[in-house]
Short mmCIF file of C-alpha atoms and ligand atoms in Angstrom, two decimals:
data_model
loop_
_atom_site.label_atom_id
_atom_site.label_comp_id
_atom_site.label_asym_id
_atom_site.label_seq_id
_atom_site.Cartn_x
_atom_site.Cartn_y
_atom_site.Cartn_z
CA UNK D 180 110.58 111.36 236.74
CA UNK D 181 109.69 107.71 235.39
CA UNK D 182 111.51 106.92 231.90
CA UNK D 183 109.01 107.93 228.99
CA UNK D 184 108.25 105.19 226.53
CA UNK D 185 110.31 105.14 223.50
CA UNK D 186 107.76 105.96 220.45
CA UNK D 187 109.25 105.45 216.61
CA UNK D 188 107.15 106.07 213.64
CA UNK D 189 107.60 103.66 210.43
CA UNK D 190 106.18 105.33 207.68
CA UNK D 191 105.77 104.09 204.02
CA UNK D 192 103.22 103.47 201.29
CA UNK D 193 103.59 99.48 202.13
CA UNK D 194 101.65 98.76 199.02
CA UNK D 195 101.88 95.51 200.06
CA UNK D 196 104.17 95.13 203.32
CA UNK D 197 106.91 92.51 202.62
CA UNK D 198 109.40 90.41 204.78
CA UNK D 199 112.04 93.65 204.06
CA UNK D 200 109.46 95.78 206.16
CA UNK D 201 108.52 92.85 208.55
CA UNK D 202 112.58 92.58 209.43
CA UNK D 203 113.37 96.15 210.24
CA UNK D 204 109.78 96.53 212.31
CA UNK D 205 110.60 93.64 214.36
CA UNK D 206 114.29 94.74 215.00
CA UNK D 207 112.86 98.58 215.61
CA UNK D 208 110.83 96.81 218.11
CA UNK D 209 114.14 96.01 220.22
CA UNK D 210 114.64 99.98 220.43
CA UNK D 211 111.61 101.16 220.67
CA UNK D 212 108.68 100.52 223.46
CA UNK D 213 105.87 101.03 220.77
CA UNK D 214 106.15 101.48 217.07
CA UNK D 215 103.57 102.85 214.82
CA UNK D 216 103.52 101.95 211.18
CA UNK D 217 102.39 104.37 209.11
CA UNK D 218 101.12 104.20 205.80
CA UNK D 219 101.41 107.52 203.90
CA UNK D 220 98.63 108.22 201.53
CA UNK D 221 100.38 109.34 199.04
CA UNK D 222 98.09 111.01 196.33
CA UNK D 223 101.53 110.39 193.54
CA UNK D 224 100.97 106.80 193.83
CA UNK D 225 98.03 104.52 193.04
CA UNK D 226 97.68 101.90 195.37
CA UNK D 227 96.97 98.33 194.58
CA UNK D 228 95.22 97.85 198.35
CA UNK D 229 93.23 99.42 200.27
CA UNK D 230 94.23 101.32 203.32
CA UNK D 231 92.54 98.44 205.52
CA UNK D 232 94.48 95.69 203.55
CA UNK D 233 97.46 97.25 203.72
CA UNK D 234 96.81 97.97 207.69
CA UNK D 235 95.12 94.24 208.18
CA UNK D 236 98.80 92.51 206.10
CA UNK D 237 100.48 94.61 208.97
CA UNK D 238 98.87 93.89 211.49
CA UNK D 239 98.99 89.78 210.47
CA UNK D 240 102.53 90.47 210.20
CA UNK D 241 103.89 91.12 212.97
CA UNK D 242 100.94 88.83 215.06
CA UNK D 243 98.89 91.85 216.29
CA UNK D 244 102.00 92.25 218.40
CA UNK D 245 100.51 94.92 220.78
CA UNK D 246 103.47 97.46 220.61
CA UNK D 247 103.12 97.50 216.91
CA UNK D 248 100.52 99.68 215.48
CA UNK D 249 98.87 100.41 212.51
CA UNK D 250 97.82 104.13 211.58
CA UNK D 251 97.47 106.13 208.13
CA UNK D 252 99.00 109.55 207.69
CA UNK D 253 98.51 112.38 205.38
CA UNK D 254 100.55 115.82 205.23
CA UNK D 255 104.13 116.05 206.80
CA UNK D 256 105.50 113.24 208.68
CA UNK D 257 106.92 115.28 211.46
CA UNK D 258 103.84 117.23 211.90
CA UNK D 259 102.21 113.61 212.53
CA UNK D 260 105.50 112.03 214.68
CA UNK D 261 104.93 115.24 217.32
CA UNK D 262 100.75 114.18 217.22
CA UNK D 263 101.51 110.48 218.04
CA UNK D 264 104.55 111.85 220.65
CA UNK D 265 106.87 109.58 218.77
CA UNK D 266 110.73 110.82 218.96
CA UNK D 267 112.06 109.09 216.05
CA UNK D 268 111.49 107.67 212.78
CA UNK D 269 112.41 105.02 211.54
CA UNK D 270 113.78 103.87 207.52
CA UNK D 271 116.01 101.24 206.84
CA UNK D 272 118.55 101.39 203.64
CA UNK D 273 118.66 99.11 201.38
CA UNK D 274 121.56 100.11 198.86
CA UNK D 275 123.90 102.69 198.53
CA UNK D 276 121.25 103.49 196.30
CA UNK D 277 118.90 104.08 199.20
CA UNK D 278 121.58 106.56 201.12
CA UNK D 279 121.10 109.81 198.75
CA UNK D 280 117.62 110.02 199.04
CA UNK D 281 117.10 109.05 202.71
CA UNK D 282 119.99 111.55 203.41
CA UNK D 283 118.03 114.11 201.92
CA UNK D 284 114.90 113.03 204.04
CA UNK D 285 116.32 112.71 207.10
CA UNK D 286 118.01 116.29 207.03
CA UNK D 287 114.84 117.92 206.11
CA UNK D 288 112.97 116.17 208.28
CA UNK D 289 115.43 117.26 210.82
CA UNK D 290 115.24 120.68 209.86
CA UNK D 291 111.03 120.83 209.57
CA UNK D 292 110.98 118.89 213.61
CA UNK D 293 114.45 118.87 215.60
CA UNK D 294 113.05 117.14 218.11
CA UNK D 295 112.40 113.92 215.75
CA UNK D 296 115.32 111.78 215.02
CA UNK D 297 115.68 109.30 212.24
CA UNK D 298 117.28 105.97 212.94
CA UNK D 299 118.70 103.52 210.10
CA UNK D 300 118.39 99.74 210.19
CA UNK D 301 120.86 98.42 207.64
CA UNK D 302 117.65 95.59 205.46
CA UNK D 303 118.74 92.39 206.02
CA UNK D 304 120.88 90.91 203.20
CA UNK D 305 118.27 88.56 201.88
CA UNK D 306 115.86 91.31 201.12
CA UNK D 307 117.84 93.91 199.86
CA UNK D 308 116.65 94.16 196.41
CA UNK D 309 113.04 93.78 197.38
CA UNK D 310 110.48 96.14 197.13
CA UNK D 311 106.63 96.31 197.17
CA UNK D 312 106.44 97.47 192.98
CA UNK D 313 109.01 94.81 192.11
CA UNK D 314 107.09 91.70 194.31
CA UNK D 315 103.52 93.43 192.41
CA UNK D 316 105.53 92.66 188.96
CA UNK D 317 106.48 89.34 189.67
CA UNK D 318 103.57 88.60 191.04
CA UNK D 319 101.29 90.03 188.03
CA UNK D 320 103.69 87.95 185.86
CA UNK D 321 103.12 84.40 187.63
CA UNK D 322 106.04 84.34 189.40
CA UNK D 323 107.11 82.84 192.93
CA UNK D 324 107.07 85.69 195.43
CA UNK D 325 106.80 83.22 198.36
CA UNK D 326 109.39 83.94 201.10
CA UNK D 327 109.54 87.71 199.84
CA UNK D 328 105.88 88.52 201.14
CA UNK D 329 104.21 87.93 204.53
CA UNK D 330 101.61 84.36 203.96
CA UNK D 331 98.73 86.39 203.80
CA UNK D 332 100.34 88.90 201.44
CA UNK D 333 101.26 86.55 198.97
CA UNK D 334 97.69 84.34 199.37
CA UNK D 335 96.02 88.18 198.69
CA UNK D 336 98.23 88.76 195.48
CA UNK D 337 97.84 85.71 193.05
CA UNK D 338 94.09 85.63 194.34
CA UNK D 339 93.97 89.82 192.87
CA UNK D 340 96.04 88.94 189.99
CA UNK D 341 94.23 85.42 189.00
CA UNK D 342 91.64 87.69 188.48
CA UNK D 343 92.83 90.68 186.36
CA UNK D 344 94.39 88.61 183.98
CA UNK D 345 91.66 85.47 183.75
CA UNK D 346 91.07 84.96 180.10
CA UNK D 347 92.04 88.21 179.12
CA UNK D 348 95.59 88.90 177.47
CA UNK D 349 94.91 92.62 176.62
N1 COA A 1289 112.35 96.24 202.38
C1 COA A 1289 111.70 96.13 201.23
N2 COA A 1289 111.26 97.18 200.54
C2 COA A 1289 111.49 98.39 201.04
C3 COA A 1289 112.17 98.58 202.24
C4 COA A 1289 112.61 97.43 202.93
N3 COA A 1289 113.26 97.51 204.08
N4 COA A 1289 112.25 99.91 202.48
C5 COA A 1289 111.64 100.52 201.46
N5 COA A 1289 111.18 99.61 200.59
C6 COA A 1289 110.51 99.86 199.32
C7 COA A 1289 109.10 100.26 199.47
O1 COA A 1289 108.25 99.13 199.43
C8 COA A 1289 108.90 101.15 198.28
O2 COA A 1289 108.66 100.35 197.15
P1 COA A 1289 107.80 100.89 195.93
O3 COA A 1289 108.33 102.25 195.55
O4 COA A 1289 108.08 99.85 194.95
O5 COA A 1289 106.41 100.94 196.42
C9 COA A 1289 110.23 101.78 198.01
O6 COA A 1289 111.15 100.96 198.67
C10 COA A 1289 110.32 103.16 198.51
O7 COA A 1289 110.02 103.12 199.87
P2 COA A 1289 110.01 104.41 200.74
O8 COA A 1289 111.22 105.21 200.51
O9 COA A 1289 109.69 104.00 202.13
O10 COA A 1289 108.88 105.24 200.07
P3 COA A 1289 107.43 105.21 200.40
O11 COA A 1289 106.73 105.79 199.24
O12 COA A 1289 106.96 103.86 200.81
O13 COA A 1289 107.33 106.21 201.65
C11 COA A 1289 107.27 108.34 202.78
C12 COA A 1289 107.84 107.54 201.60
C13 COA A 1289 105.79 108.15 202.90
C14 COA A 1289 107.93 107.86 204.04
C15 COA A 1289 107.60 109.84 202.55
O14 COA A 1289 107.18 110.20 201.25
C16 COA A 1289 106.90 110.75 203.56
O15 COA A 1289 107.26 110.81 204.70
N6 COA A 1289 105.90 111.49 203.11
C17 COA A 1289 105.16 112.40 203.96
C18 COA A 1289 105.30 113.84 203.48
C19 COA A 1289 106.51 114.50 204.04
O16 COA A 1289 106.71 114.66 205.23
N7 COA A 1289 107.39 114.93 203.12
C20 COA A 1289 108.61 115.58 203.48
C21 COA A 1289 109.67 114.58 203.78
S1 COA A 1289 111.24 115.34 203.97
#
């Protein structure tokens, strides 16, 4: 019996992707033969992209690399892991503050599909207090997100936020 590929699914809101996400896709891609990203539409959050921004920043990302790709996903994440065949699912932990939560995830996720496991990339140390609503306040605020955000990422935000805040304080 030939060796089946290795599928991993990468889900998250990525409301924008940044270099955080970028580093533990391309290490997944070491493991894994194909890795889909997932973007969760999540009806608790309110994106500031669309789905085909946040899908296009992806895909620019990682260089329409063709073992990467991008998907959306509503309902549970295991019922969508056993739909794409994918055997694991990936997260990567930021902080200790990360580890409760994604503890809790990972053993219900467990329990809901068995045959999915979760794998853990420890974030790389320069991006370990990034994340996607923390780059959107900087950015919204002026600040320099460059290095933090994928090129076309950070080209997309000060052109959004240049124009919610022209001439308008309030
Ligand atoms: N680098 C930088 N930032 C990171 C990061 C990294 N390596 N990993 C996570 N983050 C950031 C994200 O950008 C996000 O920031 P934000 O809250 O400011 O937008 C934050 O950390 C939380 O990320 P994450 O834990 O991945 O949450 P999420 O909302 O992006 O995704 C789902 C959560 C979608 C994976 C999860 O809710 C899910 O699977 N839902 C499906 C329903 C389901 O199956 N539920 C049962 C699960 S047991």
């Amino acid at each position: 019996m030939p060796p089946s590929r290795k599928i991993a699914v990468y889900p998250g809101t990525f409301d924008p992707i940044t270099n955080g996400h970028v580093d533990i896709l391309e290490r997944s891609l070491v493991l894994f033969d194909e890795v889909v990203v997932a973007i969760a539409v999540n009806p608790r959050k309110e994106p500031l992209f669309t789905l085909q921004e946040r899908s296009d920043f992806i895909a620019e990302a990682v260089a329409r690399n063709p073992r990467v790709v991008c998907d959306a996903f509503q309902g549970l994440l295991v019922e969508y892991c056993r739909e794409r065949k994918a055997g694991f699912i990936v997260r990567g932990l930021r902080a200790l503050a990360d580890f409760e939560y994604e503890f809790q995830f990972a053993h219900m996720n467990r329990r809901l599909g068995p045959a999915v496991d979760t794998v853990f990339f420890m974030t790389d140390e320069r991006h370990h207090y990034v994340s996607s609503s923390l780059i959107k306040e900087v950015a919204g605020l002026g600040g320099d997100i460059s290095g933090l955000v994928p090129p076309s990422v950070e080209r997309a935000l000060i052109a959004k936020y240049a124009r919610h805040t022209k001439g308008n304080p309030g």
